[in-house]
Tab-separated table of C-alpha atoms in Angstrom:
chain	number	residue	atom	x	y	z
A	1	MET	CA	-0.418	-0.191	0.066
A	2	THR	CA	1.666	3.532	-1.497
A	3	LEU	CA	-1.155	5.745	1.232
A	4	SER	CA	-3.002	5.354	3.631
A	5	ILE	CA	-5.845	8.924	4.278
A	6	ILE	CA	-6.762	9.476	7.632
A	7	ILE	CA	-9.972	11.836	7.905
A	8	VAL	CA	-11.690	12.119	11.190
A	9	SER	CA	-14.616	13.141	11.015
A	10	TYR	CA	-17.360	14.841	14.063
A	11	ASN	CA	-20.741	16.333	11.980
A	12	VAL	CA	-19.889	17.103	9.106
A	13	LYS	CA	-21.444	13.875	7.104
A	14	TYR	CA	-22.203	16.520	3.334
A	15	PHE	CA	-18.781	17.987	3.322
A	16	LEU	CA	-17.171	14.489	4.197
A	17	GLU	CA	-19.323	13.250	1.717
A	18	HIS	CA	-17.932	15.552	-1.164
A	19	CYS	CA	-14.492	15.369	0.344
A	20	LEU	CA	-14.228	11.314	-0.336
A	21	LEU	CA	-15.489	11.919	-3.782
A	22	SER	CA	-12.609	14.255	-4.506
A	23	VAL	CA	-10.108	11.438	-2.500
A	24	GLN	CA	-11.037	8.818	-4.158
A	25	ARG	CA	-10.498	11.073	-8.034
A	26	ALA	CA	-7.101	11.835	-6.728
A	27	ALA	CA	-6.341	8.090	-5.943
A	28	LYS	CA	-6.990	6.430	-8.894
A	29	ASP	CA	-4.048	5.493	-10.556
A	30	ILE	CA	-2.309	5.672	-6.825
A	31	ALA	CA	-2.427	1.932	-4.146
A	32	THR	CA	-4.740	4.250	-1.463
A	33	GLU	CA	-7.154	2.858	2.005
A	34	ILE	CA	-9.338	5.418	2.881
A	35	ILE	CA	-10.208	5.378	6.524
A	36	VAL	CA	-12.691	7.144	8.173
A	37	VAL	CA	-12.658	7.854	12.211
A	38	ASP	CA	-16.032	9.423	13.136
A	39	ASN	CA	-16.175	11.393	17.008
A	40	CYS	CA	-19.340	10.066	17.615
A	41	SER	CA	-21.356	11.931	15.296
A	42	THR	CA	-25.301	13.082	15.930
A	43	ASP	CA	-26.043	13.202	12.282
A	44	GLY	CA	-26.402	10.188	11.016
A	45	SER	CA	-22.911	10.162	9.324
A	46	LEU	CA	-22.123	6.899	9.322
A	47	GLU	CA	-26.273	5.801	8.234
A	48	TYR	CA	-25.557	8.078	5.222
A	49	LEU	CA	-21.527	7.567	3.855
A	50	ARG	CA	-21.452	4.182	4.170
A	51	PRO	CA	-23.572	2.958	1.080
A	52	LEU	CA	-21.885	5.671	-0.730
A	53	PHE	CA	-17.918	4.385	0.210
A	54	PRO	CA	-18.255	0.826	0.918
A	55	GLN	CA	-14.795	0.566	0.089
A	56	VAL	CA	-13.793	3.378	2.608
A	57	LEU	CA	-13.480	1.659	6.001
A	58	PHE	CA	-15.792	3.924	8.922
A	59	ILE	CA	-14.739	3.405	12.308
A	60	ALA	CA	-17.195	4.462	14.840
A	61	ASN	CA	-16.195	6.051	18.597
A	62	LYS	CA	-18.289	6.241	21.154
A	63	GLU	CA	-17.326	9.273	22.163
A	64	ASN	CA	-15.417	12.265	20.986
A	65	ALA	CA	-12.068	11.260	21.023
A	66	GLY	CA	-10.370	14.392	20.100
A	67	PHE	CA	-8.511	14.681	16.867
A	68	GLY	CA	-4.982	13.401	17.934
A	69	ARG	CA	-6.505	10.473	19.034
A	70	ALA	CA	-9.219	9.304	16.403
A	71	CYS	CA	-5.738	10.237	14.100
A	72	ASN	CA	-3.760	7.627	15.894
A	73	GLN	CA	-7.183	5.509	15.567
A	74	GLY	CA	-6.567	5.297	12.257
A	75	LEU	CA	-2.820	5.481	12.194
A	76	HIS	CA	-3.166	2.241	13.717
A	77	HIS	CA	-5.363	0.315	11.196
A	78	SER	CA	-3.577	1.450	8.369
A	79	THR	CA	-0.421	-0.014	6.213
A	80	GLY	CA	0.331	2.583	3.751
A	81	ARG	CA	4.135	4.124	3.588
A	82	PHE	CA	2.949	7.050	3.752
A	83	VAL	CA	-0.093	8.843	5.477
A	84	LEU	CA	-2.040	11.701	5.071
A	85	PHE	CA	-3.997	13.743	7.819
A	86	LEU	CA	-7.242	15.282	5.608
A	87	ASN	CA	-9.937	17.092	7.543
A	88	PRO	CA	-12.979	16.811	6.138
A	89	ASP	CA	-13.667	20.091	4.799
A	90	THR	CA	-12.005	19.862	2.120
A	91	LEU	CA	-12.171	19.061	-1.490
A	92	VAL	CA	-8.507	18.052	-3.630
A	93	PRO	CA	-8.005	17.954	-7.237
A	94	GLU	CA	-6.996	14.759	-9.528
A	95	ASP	CA	-3.240	15.279	-9.565
A	96	CYS	CA	-3.097	16.214	-5.544
A	97	PHE	CA	-1.405	13.375	-4.161
A	98	SER	CA	0.809	12.250	-6.692
A	99	GLN	CA	2.504	16.150	-6.667
A	100	CYS	CA	2.711	15.393	-2.913
A	101	LEU	CA	4.676	12.138	-3.509
A	102	GLN	CA	7.204	13.167	-5.699
A	103	VAL	CA	8.033	15.979	-3.464
A	104	PHE	CA	9.710	13.234	-0.938
A	105	GLU	CA	11.692	11.341	-3.671
A	106	GLN	CA	13.225	14.999	-5.411
A	107	HIS	CA	13.812	15.758	-1.824
A	108	LYS	CA	15.255	13.855	0.880
A	109	LYS	CA	15.388	15.355	4.025
A	110	VAL	CA	11.778	16.113	3.442
A	111	GLY	CA	10.065	14.856	6.437
A	112	ALA	CA	6.308	16.523	6.318
A	113	LEU	CA	4.151	17.911	3.928
A	114	GLY	CA	1.450	20.512	3.927
A	115	ILE	CA	-0.333	22.479	0.586
A	116	ARG	CA	-1.571	25.940	-0.180
A	117	MET	CA	-5.184	25.833	0.965
A	118	ILE	CA	-8.017	28.354	-0.010
A	119	ASN	CA	-11.549	28.772	1.467
A	120	GLY	CA	-14.725	28.155	-0.014
A	121	GLN	CA	-14.745	32.062	-1.646
A	122	GLY	CA	-11.108	31.244	-2.488
A	123	VAL	CA	-9.396	32.896	-0.277
A	124	PHE	CA	-5.628	31.868	0.863
A	125	LEU	CA	-5.715	30.399	4.327
A	126	LYS	CA	-3.019	31.393	6.504
A	127	GLU	CA	-2.757	28.909	8.275
A	128	SER	CA	-0.666	26.785	5.682
A	129	LYS	CA	2.281	27.901	6.396
A	130	ARG	CA	3.383	28.998	10.025
A	131	GLY	CA	5.999	29.595	12.164
A	132	PHE	CA	6.681	27.977	15.923
A	133	PRO	CA	6.325	29.738	18.684
A	134	SER	CA	8.093	32.426	20.066
A	135	PHE	CA	7.466	35.728	22.938
A	136	SER	CA	7.569	37.465	19.853
A	137	ALA	CA	5.211	35.296	17.462
A	138	ALA	CA	2.948	34.908	19.801
A	139	PHE	CA	2.476	38.521	21.419
A	140	PHE	CA	2.269	39.842	18.132
A	141	LYS	CA	-0.614	36.983	17.019
A	142	LEU	CA	-2.746	37.281	19.778
A	143	SER	CA	-2.198	41.163	20.040
A	144	GLY	CA	-3.559	41.103	16.086
A	145	ILE	CA	-0.547	43.471	16.000
A	146	HIS	CA	0.152	41.084	13.040
A	147	ARG	CA	-2.615	42.046	10.900
A	148	LEU	CA	-0.625	45.889	10.672
A	149	PHE	CA	2.046	44.457	8.852
A	150	PRO	CA	1.041	40.983	7.342
A	151	GLY	CA	4.389	40.962	5.252
A	152	SER	CA	6.864	41.088	8.030
A	153	ARG	CA	8.903	38.813	8.737
A	154	PHE	CA	9.379	40.029	12.444
A	155	PHE	CA	5.541	41.357	13.377
A	156	ASN	CA	3.684	38.209	11.425
A	157	ARG	CA	5.796	35.451	12.077
A	158	TYR	CA	3.432	33.482	13.228
A	159	TYR	CA	2.160	33.282	9.951
A	160	MET	CA	5.758	33.581	8.266
A	161	GLY	CA	4.213	36.730	6.132
A	162	HIS	CA	7.229	37.046	4.479
A	163	LEU	CA	7.283	34.070	2.538
A	164	ASP	CA	5.834	33.914	-0.933
A	165	ALA	CA	2.855	32.092	-0.732
A	166	GLN	CA	2.671	30.989	-4.298
A	167	LYS	CA	6.284	29.321	-3.851
A	168	ASP	CA	7.627	25.562	-2.939
A	169	GLN	CA	9.787	25.923	0.116
A	170	VAL	CA	10.900	25.212	3.583
A	171	ILE	CA	8.642	26.352	6.310
A	172	GLU	CA	8.675	25.203	9.933
A	173	ALA	CA	4.680	24.483	10.428
A	174	LEU	CA	2.123	22.521	8.881
A	175	ALA	CA	-1.007	22.625	9.057
A	176	GLY	CA	-3.087	19.670	10.692
A	177	ALA	CA	-6.110	19.869	7.447
A	178	PHE	CA	-3.394	18.247	5.811
A	179	MET	CA	-0.577	16.314	6.363
A	180	LEU	CA	1.195	14.169	4.496
A	181	LEU	CA	4.631	11.943	5.989
A	182	PRO	CA	6.361	8.981	5.501
A	183	ARG	CA	5.560	6.344	8.132
A	184	SER	CA	8.958	5.707	8.677
A	185	VAL	CA	9.394	9.458	9.833
A	186	LEU	CA	6.395	8.484	12.149
A	187	GLU	CA	7.872	5.402	13.201
A	188	LYS	CA	10.821	8.112	14.547
A	189	THR	CA	8.829	11.177	15.903
A	190	GLY	CA	5.505	9.427	16.827
A	191	SER	CA	2.420	10.063	16.189
A	192	PHE	CA	-0.222	13.172	17.468
A	193	ASP	CA	0.218	13.610	20.824
A	194	GLU	CA	-3.409	13.170	22.702
A	195	SER	CA	-2.139	15.341	25.421
A	196	PHE	CA	-4.142	18.111	22.759
A	197	PHE	CA	-7.748	17.548	21.950
A	198	MET	CA	-7.687	20.226	19.796
A	199	TYR	CA	-5.330	22.566	17.736
A	200	GLY	CA	-1.800	22.608	18.290
A	201	GLU	CA	-1.161	18.575	18.006
A	202	ASP	CA	-0.160	19.853	14.230
A	203	ILE	CA	2.540	22.861	15.354
A	204	ASP	CA	3.385	19.473	18.239
A	205	LEU	CA	4.447	16.947	15.803
A	206	SER	CA	5.647	19.840	12.864
A	207	TYR	CA	8.360	21.093	15.749
A	208	ARG	CA	8.622	17.072	16.818
A	209	VAL	CA	9.788	16.532	12.757
A	210	TYR	CA	12.428	19.369	13.220
A	211	LYS	CA	14.065	17.926	15.670
A	212	ALA	CA	14.557	14.843	14.462
A	213	GLY	CA	16.591	16.691	11.114
A	214	TYR	CA	13.885	16.860	8.467
A	215	GLU	CA	11.958	19.119	7.245
A	216	ASN	CA	9.173	20.993	7.149
A	217	TYR	CA	7.456	21.411	3.567
A	218	TYR	CA	5.029	23.936	2.147
A	219	LEU	CA	4.107	22.953	-1.619
A	220	SER	CA	2.148	26.040	-2.988
A	221	ALA	CA	0.447	24.185	-6.012
A	222	PRO	CA	-1.898	22.178	-6.653
A	223	VAL	CA	-4.105	23.843	-4.455
A	224	ILE	CA	-6.546	22.848	-1.916
A	225	ILE	CA	-9.959	24.079	-0.811
A	226	HIS	CA	-10.347	23.655	3.419
A	227	PHE	CA	-13.753	24.824	4.115
A	228	LYS	CA	-12.490	25.498	7.055
A	229	GLY	CA	-13.853	24.545	11.129
A	230	GLU	CA	-17.289	23.112	9.778
A	231	SER	CA	-16.895	20.721	12.977
A	232	THR	CA	-16.530	23.416	14.948
A	233	ALA	CA	-18.354	26.229	16.559
A	234	LYS	CA	-15.782	29.065	16.170
A	235	SER	CA	-18.273	31.399	18.571
A	236	SER	CA	-18.436	28.703	21.118
A	237	LEU	CA	-16.370	29.202	24.012
A	238	GLY	CA	-15.138	25.690	24.308
A	239	TYR	CA	-13.257	26.653	20.892
A	240	ILE	CA	-11.613	29.630	22.939
A	241	ARG	CA	-10.719	27.448	25.391
A	242	ASN	CA	-9.299	24.713	23.462
A	243	PHE	CA	-7.603	26.919	20.879
A	244	TYR	CA	-5.871	28.447	23.583
A	245	GLY	CA	-5.627	26.087	25.961
A	246	ALA	CA	-3.442	23.989	23.447
A	247	MET	CA	-0.913	26.612	23.281
A	248	SER	CA	-0.414	26.494	26.589
A	249	ILE	CA	0.472	22.716	26.119
A	250	PHE	CA	2.877	23.354	23.584
A	251	VAL	CA	4.544	25.961	25.480
A	252	ASN	CA	4.923	23.772	29.360
A	253	LYS	CA	5.800	20.591	26.800
A	254	HIS	CA	8.761	22.779	24.719
A	255	TYR	CA	10.457	25.253	26.100
A	256	ARG	CA	11.520	26.457	29.527
A	257	GLY	CA	12.718	29.380	31.867
A	258	PHE	CA	11.986	32.583	30.965
A	259	LYS	CA	10.687	31.487	27.039
A	260	GLN	CA	8.996	29.196	28.472
A	261	LEU	CA	7.060	31.554	31.600
A	262	GLY	CA	6.904	34.402	29.062
A	263	LEU	CA	4.262	32.908	26.819
A	264	ARG	CA	2.275	31.143	29.634
A	265	LEU	CA	1.567	34.634	30.579
A	266	LEU	CA	0.833	35.276	26.971
A	267	VAL	CA	-1.486	32.602	26.724
A	268	HIS	CA	-3.030	33.202	29.632
A	269	ALA	CA	-3.543	36.831	28.586
A	270	GLY	CA	-4.764	35.639	25.506
A	271	ILE	CA	-6.874	33.845	27.337
A	272	GLY	CA	-8.210	36.479	29.638
A	273	VAL	CA	-8.616	38.863	27.140
A	274	HIS	CA	-8.162	38.148	23.775
A	275	ALA	CA	-10.871	35.320	24.048
A	276	PRO	CA	-13.737	37.415	24.950
A	277	PHE	CA	-13.520	39.957	22.438
A	278	LYS	CA	-13.073	36.822	19.469
A	279	TYR	CA	-15.607	35.318	21.232
A	280	MET	CA	-17.816	38.814	20.351
A	281	ALA	CA	-16.534	40.028	17.179
A	282	ASP	CA	-17.679	36.049	15.611
A	283	LEU	CA	-21.171	36.148	16.935
A	284	LEU	CA	-21.698	39.615	15.084
A	285	ARG	CA	-20.052	37.887	11.989
A	286	ALA	CA	-22.168	35.157	11.881
A	287	ARG	CA	-25.371	37.120	12.943
A	288	GLN	CA	-24.412	39.028	9.530
A	289	GLN	CA	-23.774	36.584	7.373
A	290	LYS	CA	-27.570	35.153	8.522
A	291	THR	CA	-28.609	38.612	7.245
A	292	ALA	CA	-30.112	38.594	3.652
A	293	ARG	CA	-28.368	39.333	0.977
A	294	PRO	CA	-29.890	41.401	-2.138
A	295	GLU	CA	-31.594	38.396	-4.809
A	296	SER	CA	-30.023	37.987	-7.519
A	297	THR	CA	-30.410	35.843	-10.241
A	298	GLY	CA	-28.763	32.378	-9.724
A	299	ILE	CA	-26.354	30.708	-12.403
A	300	ILE	CA	-25.565	27.105	-12.393
A	301	ILE	CA	-22.122	25.149	-13.945
A	302	GLY	CA	-22.964	22.555	-15.578
A	303	THR	CA	-24.811	20.085	-17.833
A	304	ARG	CA	-28.222	20.781	-18.471
A	305	ALA	CA	-28.917	17.342	-16.779
A	306	SER	CA	-27.414	18.058	-14.044
A	307	ALA	CA	-29.655	21.101	-13.325
A	308	ASN	CA	-32.600	19.442	-13.650
A	309	ALA	CA	-31.648	17.124	-10.948
A	310	LEU	CA	-30.803	20.295	-8.884
A	311	ILE	CA	-33.443	22.311	-9.255
A	312	PRO	CA	-35.937	20.632	-7.499
A	313	LEU	CA	-33.085	21.177	-4.032
A	314	LEU	CA	-33.321	24.338	-4.069
A	315	PRO	CA	-35.627	26.051	-1.902
A	316	GLU	CA	-37.872	28.654	-3.691
A	317	ARG	CA	-35.689	28.703	-6.697
A	318	LYS	CA	-37.543	28.196	-10.320
A	319	ASP	CA	-35.860	27.059	-13.349
A	320	THR	CA	-36.453	30.605	-14.896
A	321	SER	CA	-34.421	32.180	-12.262
A	322	LEU	CA	-31.351	30.304	-13.138
A	323	THR	CA	-28.550	30.945	-15.570
A	324	LEU	CA	-26.484	27.900	-17.050
A	325	LEU	CA	-23.217	27.978	-18.269
A	326	ALA	CA	-21.497	24.784	-19.476
A	327	PRO	CA	-18.187	23.966	-17.160
A	328	GLY	CA	-15.795	24.789	-20.033
A	329	ASP	CA	-16.911	28.027	-20.886
A	330	PRO	CA	-13.927	30.511	-21.236
A	331	ARG	CA	-15.972	33.343	-20.142
A	332	LEU	CA	-17.401	32.429	-16.821
A	333	VAL	CA	-14.488	33.369	-14.161
A	334	ALA	CA	-15.203	36.820	-15.687
A	335	LEU	CA	-19.308	36.331	-15.287
A	336	LEU	CA	-18.940	34.998	-11.396
A	337	ARG	CA	-16.503	38.353	-10.744
A	338	GLU	CA	-19.075	40.245	-12.313
A	339	GLN	CA	-21.857	38.502	-11.206
A	340	ALA	CA	-21.079	39.063	-7.563
A	341	SER	CA	-24.009	38.792	-5.400
A	342	ALA	CA	-25.311	35.833	-7.653
A	343	PRO	CA	-25.664	32.331	-5.793
A	344	VAL	CA	-23.223	30.290	-7.870
A	345	TYR	CA	-23.928	26.271	-7.700
A	346	ILE	CA	-21.322	23.886	-8.961
A	347	CYS	CA	-21.685	20.565	-10.566
A	348	GLU	CA	-18.911	18.697	-9.146
A	349	GLN	CA	-20.371	15.366	-11.455
A	350	ASP	CA	-19.523	17.683	-14.386
A	351	LEU	CA	-16.025	19.131	-14.331
A	352	SER	CA	-12.523	17.487	-12.353
A	353	PHE	CA	-12.294	18.970	-9.148
A	354	GLY	CA	-8.975	20.467	-10.249
A	355	GLU	CA	-11.139	22.801	-12.509
A	356	LEU	CA	-13.461	23.822	-9.601
A	357	ILE	CA	-10.536	24.762	-7.231
A	358	ARG	CA	-9.295	27.054	-10.206
A	359	ILE	CA	-12.804	28.810	-10.535
A	360	VAL	CA	-12.841	29.214	-6.714
A	361	ASP	CA	-9.323	30.322	-6.180
A	362	GLN	CA	-10.187	32.666	-9.491
A	363	SER	CA	-13.417	34.105	-9.159
A	364	ARG	CA	-13.352	34.779	-5.531
A	365	HIS	CA	-17.051	34.659	-5.731
A	366	SER	CA	-18.843	35.130	-2.280
A	367	ARG	CA	-21.410	32.666	-2.452
A	368	LEU	CA	-20.118	29.690	-4.417
A	369	HIS	CA	-22.193	25.783	-3.759
A	370	PHE	CA	-20.707	22.738	-5.064
A	371	TYR	CA	-23.234	20.509	-5.972
A	372	SER	CA	-22.499	16.588	-5.852
A	373	GLY	CA	-25.396	14.449	-7.362
A	374	ASN	CA	-26.465	14.254	-3.354
A	375	SER	CA	-26.062	16.824	-1.620
A	376	ILE	CA	-25.500	20.774	-1.362
A	377	ILE	CA	-22.668	22.427	0.731
A	378	SER	CA	-21.832	25.845	0.688
A	379	GLY	CA	-18.057	28.039	0.640
A	380	SER	CA	-19.594	30.608	2.405
């Protein structure tokens, strides 16, 4: 077995459906096993997905074991020479895995690989490349100062803002949403530390890969979509506590003396001061997103057959209010930019995931929806 793909899922059955469809296409010519560890979902994930993907190994937990522990469960059942930890709210292009595996053939010092990620609106996700926590990096991150100097090596070290996101290069910390490692490296470094319930375990593993003498590598292309945080309520106090608590675990584990004391103080300051402001800001953002947007003629990208199957699934929308565009239409991206307020539905079965991701990346449209033939997920 060449590649083992381990996906930890929690209450995201439709996102996971789309993810698995893209993964199957990307793994077509690679000896691959797919392992999904379900953390006690209550949305009927297993009942819905098992019949659709009989070749996938589903592991059902009776409790939410957390991300790291569930990943380690999947690793225990895997046999591939390479292991990919992948989030369920991602879409990958057809050439993703083959391109990533080539990196390990070309760069023998690479111990772990991450990839350029965009969200469902085509916006680059800064966590695709990060630095290890330090006193200054933590301070500028928690205080928000890094936003004022996004390209600074000093002020935005946490997101390594001085590095070109369009360039392949060695970085410090990878994102657990897409983290590919040879099994031989995991045998030397160990897998995820289960002390982290959620968040921080990817930085911890990246740090151990680095300390073992390997490089953490950032691949700028191909690009994947990470819808980001569909498994987690970002405005919940539990999320905020887990995020800052993870940093505290990392600091206590890897740093000593004054550096540890200073970072611990910053972490507690972040929980006590920054977290409440973030909580209120996220609530306000969620409320704004629920505010009704002005209606506009909708757009379907796909064939007439797919459009006919999709239309009955759309609430209060008639065929006459929808414009059908062929996937290969050369005007497609330009039309989406012109129709910025229009809801757009992309039929995944009518184009490659590579082309779909290109459309998202280039159009930067804020109202994209993705239709699998069974379900619809939203990019916003």
